[in-house]
JSON list of C-alpha atoms in Angstrom, two decimals:
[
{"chain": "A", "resi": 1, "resn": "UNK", "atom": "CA", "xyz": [46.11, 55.05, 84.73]},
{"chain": "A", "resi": 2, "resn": "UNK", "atom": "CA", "xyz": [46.20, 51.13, 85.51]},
{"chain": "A", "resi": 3, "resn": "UNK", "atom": "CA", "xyz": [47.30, 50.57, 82.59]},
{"chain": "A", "resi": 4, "resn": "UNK", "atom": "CA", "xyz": [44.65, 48.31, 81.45]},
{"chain": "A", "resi": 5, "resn": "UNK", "atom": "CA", "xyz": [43.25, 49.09, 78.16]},
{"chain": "A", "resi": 6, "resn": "UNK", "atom": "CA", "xyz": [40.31, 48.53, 76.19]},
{"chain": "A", "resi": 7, "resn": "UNK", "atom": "CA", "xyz": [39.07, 48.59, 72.27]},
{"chain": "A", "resi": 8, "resn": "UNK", "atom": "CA", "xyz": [36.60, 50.14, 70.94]},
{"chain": "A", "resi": 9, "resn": "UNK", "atom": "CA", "xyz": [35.56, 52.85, 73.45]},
{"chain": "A", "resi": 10, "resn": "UNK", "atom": "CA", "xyz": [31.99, 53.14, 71.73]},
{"chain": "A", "resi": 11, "resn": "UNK", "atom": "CA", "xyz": [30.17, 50.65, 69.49]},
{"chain": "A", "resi": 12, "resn": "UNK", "atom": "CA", "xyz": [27.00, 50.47, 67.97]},
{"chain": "A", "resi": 13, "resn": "UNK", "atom": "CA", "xyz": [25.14, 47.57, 66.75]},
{"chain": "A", "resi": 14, "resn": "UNK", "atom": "CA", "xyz": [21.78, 46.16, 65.97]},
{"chain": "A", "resi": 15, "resn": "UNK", "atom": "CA", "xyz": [19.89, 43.40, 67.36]},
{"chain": "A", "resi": 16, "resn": "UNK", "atom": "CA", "xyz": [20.46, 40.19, 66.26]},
{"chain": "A", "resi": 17, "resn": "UNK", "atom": "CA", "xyz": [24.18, 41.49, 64.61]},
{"chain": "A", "resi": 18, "resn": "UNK", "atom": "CA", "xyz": [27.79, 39.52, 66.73]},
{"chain": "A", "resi": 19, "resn": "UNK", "atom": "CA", "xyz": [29.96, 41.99, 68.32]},
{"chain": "A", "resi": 20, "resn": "UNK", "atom": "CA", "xyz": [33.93, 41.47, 69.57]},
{"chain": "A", "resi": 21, "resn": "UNK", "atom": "CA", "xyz": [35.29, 43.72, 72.14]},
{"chain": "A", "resi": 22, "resn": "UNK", "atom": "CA", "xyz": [38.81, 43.31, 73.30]},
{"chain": "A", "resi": 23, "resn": "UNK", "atom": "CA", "xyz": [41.18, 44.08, 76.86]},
{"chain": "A", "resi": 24, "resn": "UNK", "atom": "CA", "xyz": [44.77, 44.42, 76.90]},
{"chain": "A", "resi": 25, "resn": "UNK", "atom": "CA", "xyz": [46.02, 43.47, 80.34]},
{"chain": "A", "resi": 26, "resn": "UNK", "atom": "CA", "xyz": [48.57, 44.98, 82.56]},
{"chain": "A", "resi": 27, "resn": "UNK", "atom": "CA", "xyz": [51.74, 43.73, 82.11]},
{"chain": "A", "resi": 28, "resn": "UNK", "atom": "CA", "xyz": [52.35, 40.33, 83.76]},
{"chain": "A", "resi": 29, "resn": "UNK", "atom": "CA", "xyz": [48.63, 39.53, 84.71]},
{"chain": "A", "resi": 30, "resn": "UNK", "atom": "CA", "xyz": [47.63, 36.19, 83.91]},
{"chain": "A", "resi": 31, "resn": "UNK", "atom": "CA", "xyz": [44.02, 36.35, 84.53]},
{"chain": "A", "resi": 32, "resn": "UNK", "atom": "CA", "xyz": [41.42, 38.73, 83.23]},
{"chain": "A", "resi": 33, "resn": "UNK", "atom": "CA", "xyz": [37.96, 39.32, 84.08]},
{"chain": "A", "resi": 34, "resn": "UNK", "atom": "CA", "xyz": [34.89, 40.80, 82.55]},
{"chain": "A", "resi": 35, "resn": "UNK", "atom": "CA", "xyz": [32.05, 42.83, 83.70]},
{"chain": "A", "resi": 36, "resn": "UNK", "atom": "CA", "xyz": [28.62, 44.29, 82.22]},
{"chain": "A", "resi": 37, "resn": "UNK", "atom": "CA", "xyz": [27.65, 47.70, 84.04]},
{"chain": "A", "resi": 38, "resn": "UNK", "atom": "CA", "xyz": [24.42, 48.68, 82.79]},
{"chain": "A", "resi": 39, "resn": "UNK", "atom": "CA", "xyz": [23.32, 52.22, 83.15]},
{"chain": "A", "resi": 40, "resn": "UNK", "atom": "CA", "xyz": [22.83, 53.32, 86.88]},
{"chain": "A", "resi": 41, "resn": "UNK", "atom": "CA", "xyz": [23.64, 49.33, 88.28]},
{"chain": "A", "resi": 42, "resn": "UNK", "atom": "CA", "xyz": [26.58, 47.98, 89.14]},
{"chain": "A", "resi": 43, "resn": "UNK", "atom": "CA", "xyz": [28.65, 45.43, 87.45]},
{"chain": "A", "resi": 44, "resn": "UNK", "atom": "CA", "xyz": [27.58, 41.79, 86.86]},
{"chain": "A", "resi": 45, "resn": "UNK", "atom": "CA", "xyz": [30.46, 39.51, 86.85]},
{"chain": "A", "resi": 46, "resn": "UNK", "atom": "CA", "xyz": [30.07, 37.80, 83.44]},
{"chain": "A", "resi": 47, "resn": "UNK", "atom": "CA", "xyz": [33.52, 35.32, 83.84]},
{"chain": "A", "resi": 48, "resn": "UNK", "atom": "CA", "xyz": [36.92, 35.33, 84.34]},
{"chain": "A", "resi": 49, "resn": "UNK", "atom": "CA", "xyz": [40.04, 33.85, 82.41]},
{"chain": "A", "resi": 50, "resn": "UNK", "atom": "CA", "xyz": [43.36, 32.08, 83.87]},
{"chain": "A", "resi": 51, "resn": "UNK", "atom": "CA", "xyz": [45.95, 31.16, 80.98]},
{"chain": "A", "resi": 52, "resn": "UNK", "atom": "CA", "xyz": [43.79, 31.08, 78.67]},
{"chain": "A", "resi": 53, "resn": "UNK", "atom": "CA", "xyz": [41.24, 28.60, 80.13]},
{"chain": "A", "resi": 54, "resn": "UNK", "atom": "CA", "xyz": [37.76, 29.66, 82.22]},
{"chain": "A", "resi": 55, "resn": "UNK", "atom": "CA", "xyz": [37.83, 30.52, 85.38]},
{"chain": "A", "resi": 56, "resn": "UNK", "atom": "CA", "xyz": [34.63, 31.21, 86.75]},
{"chain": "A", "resi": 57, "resn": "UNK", "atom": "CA", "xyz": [31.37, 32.60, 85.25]},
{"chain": "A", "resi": 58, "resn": "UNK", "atom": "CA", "xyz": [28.54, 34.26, 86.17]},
{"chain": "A", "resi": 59, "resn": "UNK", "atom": "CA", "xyz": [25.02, 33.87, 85.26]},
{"chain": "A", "resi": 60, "resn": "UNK", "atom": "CA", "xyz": [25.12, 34.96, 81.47]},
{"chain": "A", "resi": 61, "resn": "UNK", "atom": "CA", "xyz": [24.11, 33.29, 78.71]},
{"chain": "A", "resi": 62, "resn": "UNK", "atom": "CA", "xyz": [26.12, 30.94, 76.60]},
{"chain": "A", "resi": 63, "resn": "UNK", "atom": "CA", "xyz": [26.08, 33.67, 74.10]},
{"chain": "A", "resi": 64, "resn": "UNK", "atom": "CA", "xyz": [28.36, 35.38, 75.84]},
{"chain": "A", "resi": 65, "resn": "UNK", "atom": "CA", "xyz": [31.98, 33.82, 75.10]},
{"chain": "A", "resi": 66, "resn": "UNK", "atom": "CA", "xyz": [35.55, 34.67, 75.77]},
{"chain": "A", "resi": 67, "resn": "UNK", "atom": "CA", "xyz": [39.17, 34.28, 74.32]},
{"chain": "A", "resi": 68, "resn": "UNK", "atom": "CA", "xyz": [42.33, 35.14, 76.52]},
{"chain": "A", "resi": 69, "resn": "UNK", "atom": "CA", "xyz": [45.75, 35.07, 74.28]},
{"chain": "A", "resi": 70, "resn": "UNK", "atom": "CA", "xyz": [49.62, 33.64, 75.19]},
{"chain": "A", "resi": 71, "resn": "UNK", "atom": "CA", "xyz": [50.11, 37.59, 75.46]},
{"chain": "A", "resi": 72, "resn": "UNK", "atom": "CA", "xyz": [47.22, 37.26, 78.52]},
{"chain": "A", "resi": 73, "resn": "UNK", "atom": "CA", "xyz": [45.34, 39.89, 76.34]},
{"chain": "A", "resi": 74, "resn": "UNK", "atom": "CA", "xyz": [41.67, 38.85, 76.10]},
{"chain": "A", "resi": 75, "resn": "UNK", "atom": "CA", "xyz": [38.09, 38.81, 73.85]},
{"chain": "A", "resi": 76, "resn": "UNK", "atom": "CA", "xyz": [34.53, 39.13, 75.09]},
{"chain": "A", "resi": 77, "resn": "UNK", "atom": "CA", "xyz": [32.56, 38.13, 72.21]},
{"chain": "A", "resi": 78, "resn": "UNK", "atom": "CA", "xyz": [28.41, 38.22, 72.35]},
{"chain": "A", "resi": 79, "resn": "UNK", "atom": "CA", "xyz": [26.61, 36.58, 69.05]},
{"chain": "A", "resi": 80, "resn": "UNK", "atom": "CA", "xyz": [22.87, 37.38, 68.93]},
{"chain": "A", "resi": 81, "resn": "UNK", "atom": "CA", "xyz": [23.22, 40.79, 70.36]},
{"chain": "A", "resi": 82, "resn": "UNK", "atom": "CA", "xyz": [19.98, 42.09, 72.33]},
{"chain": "A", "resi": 83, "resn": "UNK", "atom": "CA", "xyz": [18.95, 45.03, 73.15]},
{"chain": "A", "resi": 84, "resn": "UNK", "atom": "CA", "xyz": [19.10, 44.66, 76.86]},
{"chain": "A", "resi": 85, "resn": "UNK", "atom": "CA", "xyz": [23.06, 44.16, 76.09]},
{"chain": "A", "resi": 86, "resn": "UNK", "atom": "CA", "xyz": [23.75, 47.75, 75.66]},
{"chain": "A", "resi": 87, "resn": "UNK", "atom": "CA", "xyz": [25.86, 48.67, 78.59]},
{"chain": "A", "resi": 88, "resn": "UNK", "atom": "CA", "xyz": [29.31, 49.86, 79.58]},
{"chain": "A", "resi": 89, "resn": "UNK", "atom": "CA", "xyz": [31.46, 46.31, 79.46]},
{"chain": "A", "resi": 90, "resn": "UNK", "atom": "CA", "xyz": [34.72, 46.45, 81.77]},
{"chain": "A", "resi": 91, "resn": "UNK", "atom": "CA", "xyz": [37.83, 43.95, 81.83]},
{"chain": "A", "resi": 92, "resn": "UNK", "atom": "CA", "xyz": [39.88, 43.81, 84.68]},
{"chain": "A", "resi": 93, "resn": "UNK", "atom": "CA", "xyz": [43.22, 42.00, 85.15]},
{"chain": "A", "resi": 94, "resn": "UNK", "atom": "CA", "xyz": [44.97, 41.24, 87.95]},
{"chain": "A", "resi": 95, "resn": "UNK", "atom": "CA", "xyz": [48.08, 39.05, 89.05]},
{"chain": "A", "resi": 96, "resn": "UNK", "atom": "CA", "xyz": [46.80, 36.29, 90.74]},
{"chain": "A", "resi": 97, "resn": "UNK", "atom": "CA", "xyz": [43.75, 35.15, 92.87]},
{"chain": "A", "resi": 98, "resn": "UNK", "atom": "CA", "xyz": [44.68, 37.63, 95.84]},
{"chain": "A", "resi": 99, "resn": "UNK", "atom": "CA", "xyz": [46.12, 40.59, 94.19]},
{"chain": "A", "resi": 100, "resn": "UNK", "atom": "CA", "xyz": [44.20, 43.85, 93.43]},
{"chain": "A", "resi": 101, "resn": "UNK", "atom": "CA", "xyz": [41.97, 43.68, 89.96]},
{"chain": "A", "resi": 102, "resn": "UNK", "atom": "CA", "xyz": [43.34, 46.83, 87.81]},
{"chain": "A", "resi": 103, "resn": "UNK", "atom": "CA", "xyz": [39.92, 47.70, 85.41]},
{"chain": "A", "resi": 104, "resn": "UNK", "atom": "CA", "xyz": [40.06, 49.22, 81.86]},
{"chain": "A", "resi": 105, "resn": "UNK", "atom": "CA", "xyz": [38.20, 51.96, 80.99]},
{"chain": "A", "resi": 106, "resn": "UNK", "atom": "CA", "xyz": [35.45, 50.07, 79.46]},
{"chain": "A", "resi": 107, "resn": "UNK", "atom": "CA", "xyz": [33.54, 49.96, 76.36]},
{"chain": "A", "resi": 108, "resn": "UNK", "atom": "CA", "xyz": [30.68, 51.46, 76.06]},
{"chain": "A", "resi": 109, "resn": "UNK", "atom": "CA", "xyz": [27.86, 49.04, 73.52]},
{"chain": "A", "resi": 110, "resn": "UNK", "atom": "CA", "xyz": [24.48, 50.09, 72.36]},
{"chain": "A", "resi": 111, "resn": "UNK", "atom": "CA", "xyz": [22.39, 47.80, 70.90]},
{"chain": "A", "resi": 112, "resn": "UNK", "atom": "CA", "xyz": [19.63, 49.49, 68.27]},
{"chain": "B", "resi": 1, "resn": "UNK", "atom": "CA", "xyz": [22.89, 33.38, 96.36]},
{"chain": "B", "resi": 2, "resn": "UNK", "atom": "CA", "xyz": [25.01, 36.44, 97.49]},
{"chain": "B", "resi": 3, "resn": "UNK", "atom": "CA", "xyz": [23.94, 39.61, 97.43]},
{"chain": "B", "resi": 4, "resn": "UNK", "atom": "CA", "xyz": [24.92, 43.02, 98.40]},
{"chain": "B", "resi": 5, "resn": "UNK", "atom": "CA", "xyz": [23.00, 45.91, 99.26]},
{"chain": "B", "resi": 6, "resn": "UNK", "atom": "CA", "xyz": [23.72, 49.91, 99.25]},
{"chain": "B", "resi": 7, "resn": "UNK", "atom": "CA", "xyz": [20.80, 51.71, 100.87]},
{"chain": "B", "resi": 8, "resn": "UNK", "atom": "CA", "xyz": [21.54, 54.70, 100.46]},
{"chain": "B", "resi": 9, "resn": "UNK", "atom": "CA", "xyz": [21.15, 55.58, 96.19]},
{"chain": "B", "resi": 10, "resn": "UNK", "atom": "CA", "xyz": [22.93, 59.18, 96.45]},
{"chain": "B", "resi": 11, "resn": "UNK", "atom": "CA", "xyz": [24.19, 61.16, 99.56]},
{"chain": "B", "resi": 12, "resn": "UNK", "atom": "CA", "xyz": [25.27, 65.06, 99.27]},
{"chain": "B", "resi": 13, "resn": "UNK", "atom": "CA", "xyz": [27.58, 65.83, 101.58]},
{"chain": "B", "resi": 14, "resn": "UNK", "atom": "CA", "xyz": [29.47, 69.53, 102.05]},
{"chain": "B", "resi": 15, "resn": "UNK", "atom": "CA", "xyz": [33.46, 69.62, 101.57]},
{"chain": "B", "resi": 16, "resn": "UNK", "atom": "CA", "xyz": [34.91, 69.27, 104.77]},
{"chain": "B", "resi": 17, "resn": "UNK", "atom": "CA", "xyz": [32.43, 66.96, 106.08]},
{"chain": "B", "resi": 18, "resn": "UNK", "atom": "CA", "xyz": [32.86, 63.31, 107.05]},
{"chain": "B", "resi": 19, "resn": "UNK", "atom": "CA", "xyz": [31.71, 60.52, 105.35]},
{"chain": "B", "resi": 20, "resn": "UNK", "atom": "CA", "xyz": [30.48, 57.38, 105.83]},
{"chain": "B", "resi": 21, "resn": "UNK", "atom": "CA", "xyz": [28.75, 54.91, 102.68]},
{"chain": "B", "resi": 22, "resn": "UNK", "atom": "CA", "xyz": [26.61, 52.05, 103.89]},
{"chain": "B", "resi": 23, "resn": "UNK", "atom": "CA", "xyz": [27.05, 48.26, 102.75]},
{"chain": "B", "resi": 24, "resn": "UNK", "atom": "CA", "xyz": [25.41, 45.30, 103.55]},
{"chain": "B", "resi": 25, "resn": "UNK", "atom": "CA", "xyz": [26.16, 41.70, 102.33]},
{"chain": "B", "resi": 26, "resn": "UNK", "atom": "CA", "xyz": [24.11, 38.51, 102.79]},
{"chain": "B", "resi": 27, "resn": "UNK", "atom": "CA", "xyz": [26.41, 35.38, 102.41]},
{"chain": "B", "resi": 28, "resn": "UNK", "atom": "CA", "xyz": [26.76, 32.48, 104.96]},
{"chain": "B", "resi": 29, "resn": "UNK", "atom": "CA", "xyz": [30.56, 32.52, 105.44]},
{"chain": "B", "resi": 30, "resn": "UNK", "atom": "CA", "xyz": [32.67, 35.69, 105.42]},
{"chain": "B", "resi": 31, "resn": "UNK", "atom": "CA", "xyz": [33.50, 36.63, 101.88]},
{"chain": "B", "resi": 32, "resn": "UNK", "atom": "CA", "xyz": [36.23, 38.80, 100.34]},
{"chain": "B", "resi": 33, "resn": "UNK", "atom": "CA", "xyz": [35.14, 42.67, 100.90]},
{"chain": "B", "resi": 34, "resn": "UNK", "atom": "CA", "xyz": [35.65, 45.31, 98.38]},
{"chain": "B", "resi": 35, "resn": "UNK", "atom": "CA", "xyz": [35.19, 49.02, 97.69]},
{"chain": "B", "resi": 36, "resn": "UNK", "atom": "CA", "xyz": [35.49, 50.13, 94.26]},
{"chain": "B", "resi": 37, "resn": "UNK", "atom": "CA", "xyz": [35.66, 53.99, 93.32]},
{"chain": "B", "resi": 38, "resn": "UNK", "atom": "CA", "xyz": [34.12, 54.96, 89.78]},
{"chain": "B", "resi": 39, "resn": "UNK", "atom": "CA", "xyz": [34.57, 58.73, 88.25]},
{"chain": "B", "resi": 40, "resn": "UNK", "atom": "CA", "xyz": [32.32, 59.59, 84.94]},
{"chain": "B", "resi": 41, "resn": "UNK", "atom": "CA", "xyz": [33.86, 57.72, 82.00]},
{"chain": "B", "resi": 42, "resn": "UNK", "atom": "CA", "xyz": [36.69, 56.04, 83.77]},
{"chain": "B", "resi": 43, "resn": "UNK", "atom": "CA", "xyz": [36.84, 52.50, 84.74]},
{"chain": "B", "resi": 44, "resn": "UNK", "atom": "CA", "xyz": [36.87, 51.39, 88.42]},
{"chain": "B", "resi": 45, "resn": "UNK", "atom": "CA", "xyz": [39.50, 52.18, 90.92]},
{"chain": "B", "resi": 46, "resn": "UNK", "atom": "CA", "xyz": [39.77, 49.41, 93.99]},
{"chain": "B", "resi": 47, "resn": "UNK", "atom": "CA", "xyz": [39.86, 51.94, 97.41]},
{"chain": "B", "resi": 48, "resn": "UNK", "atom": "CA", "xyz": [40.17, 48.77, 99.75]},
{"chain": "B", "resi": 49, "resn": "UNK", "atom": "CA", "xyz": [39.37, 45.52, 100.51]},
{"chain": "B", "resi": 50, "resn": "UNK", "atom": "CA", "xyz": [39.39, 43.11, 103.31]},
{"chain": "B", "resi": 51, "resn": "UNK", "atom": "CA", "xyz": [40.01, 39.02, 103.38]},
{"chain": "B", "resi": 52, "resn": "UNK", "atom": "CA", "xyz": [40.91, 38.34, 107.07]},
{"chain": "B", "resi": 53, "resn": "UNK", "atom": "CA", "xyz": [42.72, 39.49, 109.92]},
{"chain": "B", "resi": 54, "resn": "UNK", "atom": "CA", "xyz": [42.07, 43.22, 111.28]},
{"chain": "B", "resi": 55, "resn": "UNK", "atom": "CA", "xyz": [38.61, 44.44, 111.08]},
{"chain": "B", "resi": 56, "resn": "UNK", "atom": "CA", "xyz": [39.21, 48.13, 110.59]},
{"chain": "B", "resi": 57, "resn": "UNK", "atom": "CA", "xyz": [40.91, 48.23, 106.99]},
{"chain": "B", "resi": 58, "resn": "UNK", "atom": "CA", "xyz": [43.10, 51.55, 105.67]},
{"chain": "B", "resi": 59, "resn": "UNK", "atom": "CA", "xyz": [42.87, 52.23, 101.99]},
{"chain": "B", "resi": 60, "resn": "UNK", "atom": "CA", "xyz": [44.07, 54.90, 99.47]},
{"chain": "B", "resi": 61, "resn": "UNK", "atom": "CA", "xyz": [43.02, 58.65, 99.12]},
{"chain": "B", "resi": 62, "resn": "UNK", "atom": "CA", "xyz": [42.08, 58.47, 103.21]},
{"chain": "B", "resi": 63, "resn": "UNK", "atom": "CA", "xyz": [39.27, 56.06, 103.16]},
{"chain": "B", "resi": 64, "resn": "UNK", "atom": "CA", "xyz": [39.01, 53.15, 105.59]},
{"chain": "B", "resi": 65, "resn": "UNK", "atom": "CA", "xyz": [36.33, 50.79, 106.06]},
{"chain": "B", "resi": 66, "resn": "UNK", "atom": "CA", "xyz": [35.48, 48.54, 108.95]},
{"chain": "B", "resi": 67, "resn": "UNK", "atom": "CA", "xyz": [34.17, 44.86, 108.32]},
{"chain": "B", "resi": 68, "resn": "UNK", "atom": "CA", "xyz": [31.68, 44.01, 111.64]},
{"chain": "B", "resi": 69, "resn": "UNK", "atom": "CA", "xyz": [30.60, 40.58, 111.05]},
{"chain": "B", "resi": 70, "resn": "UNK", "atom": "CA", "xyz": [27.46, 40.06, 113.42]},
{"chain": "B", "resi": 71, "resn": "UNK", "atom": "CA", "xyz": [26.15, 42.95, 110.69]},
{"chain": "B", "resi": 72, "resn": "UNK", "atom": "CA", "xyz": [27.53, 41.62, 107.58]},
{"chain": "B", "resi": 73, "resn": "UNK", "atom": "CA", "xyz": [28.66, 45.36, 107.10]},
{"chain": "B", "resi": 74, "resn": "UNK", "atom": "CA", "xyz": [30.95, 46.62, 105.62]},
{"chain": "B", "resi": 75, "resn": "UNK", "atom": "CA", "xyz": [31.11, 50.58, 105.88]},
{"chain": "B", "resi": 76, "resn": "UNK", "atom": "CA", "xyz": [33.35, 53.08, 103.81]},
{"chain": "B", "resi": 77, "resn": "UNK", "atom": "CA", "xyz": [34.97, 56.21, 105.91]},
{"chain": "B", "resi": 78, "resn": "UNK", "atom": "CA", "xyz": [36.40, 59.06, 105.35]},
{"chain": "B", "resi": 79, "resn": "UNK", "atom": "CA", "xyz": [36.92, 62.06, 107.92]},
{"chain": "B", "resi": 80, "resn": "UNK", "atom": "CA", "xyz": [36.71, 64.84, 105.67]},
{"chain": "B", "resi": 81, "resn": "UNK", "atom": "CA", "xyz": [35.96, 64.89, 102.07]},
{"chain": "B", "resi": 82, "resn": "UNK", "atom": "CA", "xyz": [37.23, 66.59, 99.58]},
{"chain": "B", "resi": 83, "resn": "UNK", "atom": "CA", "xyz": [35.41, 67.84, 96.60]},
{"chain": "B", "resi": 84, "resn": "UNK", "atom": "CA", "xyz": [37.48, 65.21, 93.89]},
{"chain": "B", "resi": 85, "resn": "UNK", "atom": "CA", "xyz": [35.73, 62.59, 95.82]},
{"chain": "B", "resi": 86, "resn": "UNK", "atom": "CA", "xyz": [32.56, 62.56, 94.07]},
{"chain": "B", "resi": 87, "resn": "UNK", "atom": "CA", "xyz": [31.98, 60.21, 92.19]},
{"chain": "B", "resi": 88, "resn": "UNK", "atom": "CA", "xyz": [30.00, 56.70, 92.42]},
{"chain": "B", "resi": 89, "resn": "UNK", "atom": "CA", "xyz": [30.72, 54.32, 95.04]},
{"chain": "B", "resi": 90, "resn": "UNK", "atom": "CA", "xyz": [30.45, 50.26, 94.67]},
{"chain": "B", "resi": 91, "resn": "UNK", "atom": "CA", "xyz": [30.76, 47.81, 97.50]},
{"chain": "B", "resi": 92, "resn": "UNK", "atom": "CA", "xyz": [32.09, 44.13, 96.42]},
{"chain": "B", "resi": 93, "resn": "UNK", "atom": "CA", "xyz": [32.00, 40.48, 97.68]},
{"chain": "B", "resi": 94, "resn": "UNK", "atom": "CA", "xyz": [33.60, 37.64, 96.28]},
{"chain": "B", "resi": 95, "resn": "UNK", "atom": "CA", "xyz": [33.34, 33.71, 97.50]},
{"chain": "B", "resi": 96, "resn": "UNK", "atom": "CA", "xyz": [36.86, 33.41, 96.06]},
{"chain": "B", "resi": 97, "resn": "UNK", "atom": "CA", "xyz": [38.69, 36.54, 94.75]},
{"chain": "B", "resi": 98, "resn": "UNK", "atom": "CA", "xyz": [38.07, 36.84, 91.10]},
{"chain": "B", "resi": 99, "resn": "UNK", "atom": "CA", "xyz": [35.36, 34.37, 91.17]},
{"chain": "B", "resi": 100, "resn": "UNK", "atom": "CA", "xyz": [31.76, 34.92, 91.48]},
{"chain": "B", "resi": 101, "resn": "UNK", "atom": "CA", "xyz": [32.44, 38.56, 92.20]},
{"chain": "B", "resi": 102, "resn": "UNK", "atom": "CA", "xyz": [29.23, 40.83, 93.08]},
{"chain": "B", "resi": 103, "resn": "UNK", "atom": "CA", "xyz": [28.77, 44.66, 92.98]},
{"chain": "B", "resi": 104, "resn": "UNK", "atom": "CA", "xyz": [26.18, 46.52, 94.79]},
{"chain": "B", "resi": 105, "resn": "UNK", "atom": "CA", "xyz": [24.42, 48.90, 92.92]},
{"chain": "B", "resi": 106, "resn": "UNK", "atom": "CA", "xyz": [26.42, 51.88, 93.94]},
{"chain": "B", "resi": 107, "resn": "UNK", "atom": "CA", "xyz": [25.79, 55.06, 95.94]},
{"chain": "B", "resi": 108, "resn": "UNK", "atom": "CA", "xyz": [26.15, 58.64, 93.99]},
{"chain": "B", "resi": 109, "resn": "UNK", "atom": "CA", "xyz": [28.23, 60.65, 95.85]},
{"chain": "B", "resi": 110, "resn": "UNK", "atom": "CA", "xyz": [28.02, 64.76, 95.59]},
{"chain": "B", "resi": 111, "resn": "UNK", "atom": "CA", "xyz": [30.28, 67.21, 97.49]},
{"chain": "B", "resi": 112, "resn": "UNK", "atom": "CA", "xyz": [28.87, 70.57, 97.92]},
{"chain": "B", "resi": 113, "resn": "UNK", "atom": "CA", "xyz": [31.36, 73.45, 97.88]}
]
């Protein structure tokens, strides 16, 4: 339990159609970071959020945006969905630059 | 660009048995080494990781890992596993922690009884 928790656990969507997923930190992490884990890879870094302003980003698609809230809780959004997006999307949080990343339990998104 | 490699896709290994989980990183400085732990529908647990000092790094549940930089290795250990250990294994690297962070593609572990 790392008490990092994430909303919806499944989704399903169709092509073209915007989906919002959400991660509630740990208490008293500031930054949050997201992740796409497609079946049988490992994650891809998609970015990462400090106090509410972008932190770092990986090589995704503009597409791809992200909210983080006062509360440090957090938003991946993804408009034009495709169907390589369907994957198991993680958020991890953590204290600060050097301290352990605690990661959610992910949702999982399939794109029909 | 970094990259990091896992050759092996899944070992089986007997209870009782030791263990050790290949990783190889190409990057021209020394980045920030991770091992991540992921069971079937749970998230990813962090084993260990490694930013400077000693080479030979101690993490949770009896794993270590040893960073040997004319390799660019960075192996997972453990002595004798247990049968909760399996699960999939991910090696990390990050330029700066949190930042441009990149898996490997895991290794399956099994544990024969």
């Amino acid at each position: 339990e790392t008490g990092v928790t994430q909303s919806p656990t499944h989704l399903i969507k169709t092509r073209g159609q915007q989906v919002t997923l959400r991660c509630s930190s740990q208490s008293g992490h500031n930054t949050v970071s997201w992740y796409q884990q497609a079946l049988g890879q490992g994650p891809q870094f998609i970015f990462q959020y400090y106090r509410e302003e972008e932190n770092g980003r990986g090589n995704f698609p503009p597409r791809f945006s992200g909210l983080q809230f006062p509360n440090y809780s957090s938003e991946l959004n993804v408009n034009a969905l495709e169907l390589d997006d369907s994957a198991l999307y993680l958020c991890a949080s953590t204290q600060g630059a050097r301290e352990t990343q605690y990661f959610g339990p992910g949702t999982r998104l399939l794109v029909l | 660009a970094q990259s990091v490699t896992q050759p092996d896709i899944h070992i089986t290994v007997s209870e009782g048995a030791s263990l050790e989980l290949r990783c190889n990183y190409s990057y021209g400085a020394t980045p920030y080494l991770f091992w991540y732990v992921q069971s079937p529908g749970q998230g990813l647990q962090l084993l260990l990781k490694y930013f400077s000092g000693d080479t030979l790094v101690q993490g949770i549940k009896g794993f270590e890992a040893e960073f040997k930089r004319s390799q660019s290795s960075f192996n997972l250990r453990k002595p004798s596993v247990h049968w909760s250990d399996a699960a999939e294994y991910f090696c990390a690297v990050a330029i700066n922690y949190g930042q441009n962070f990149v898996f490997g593609p895991g290794t399956r572990l099994s544990v024969l009884p």
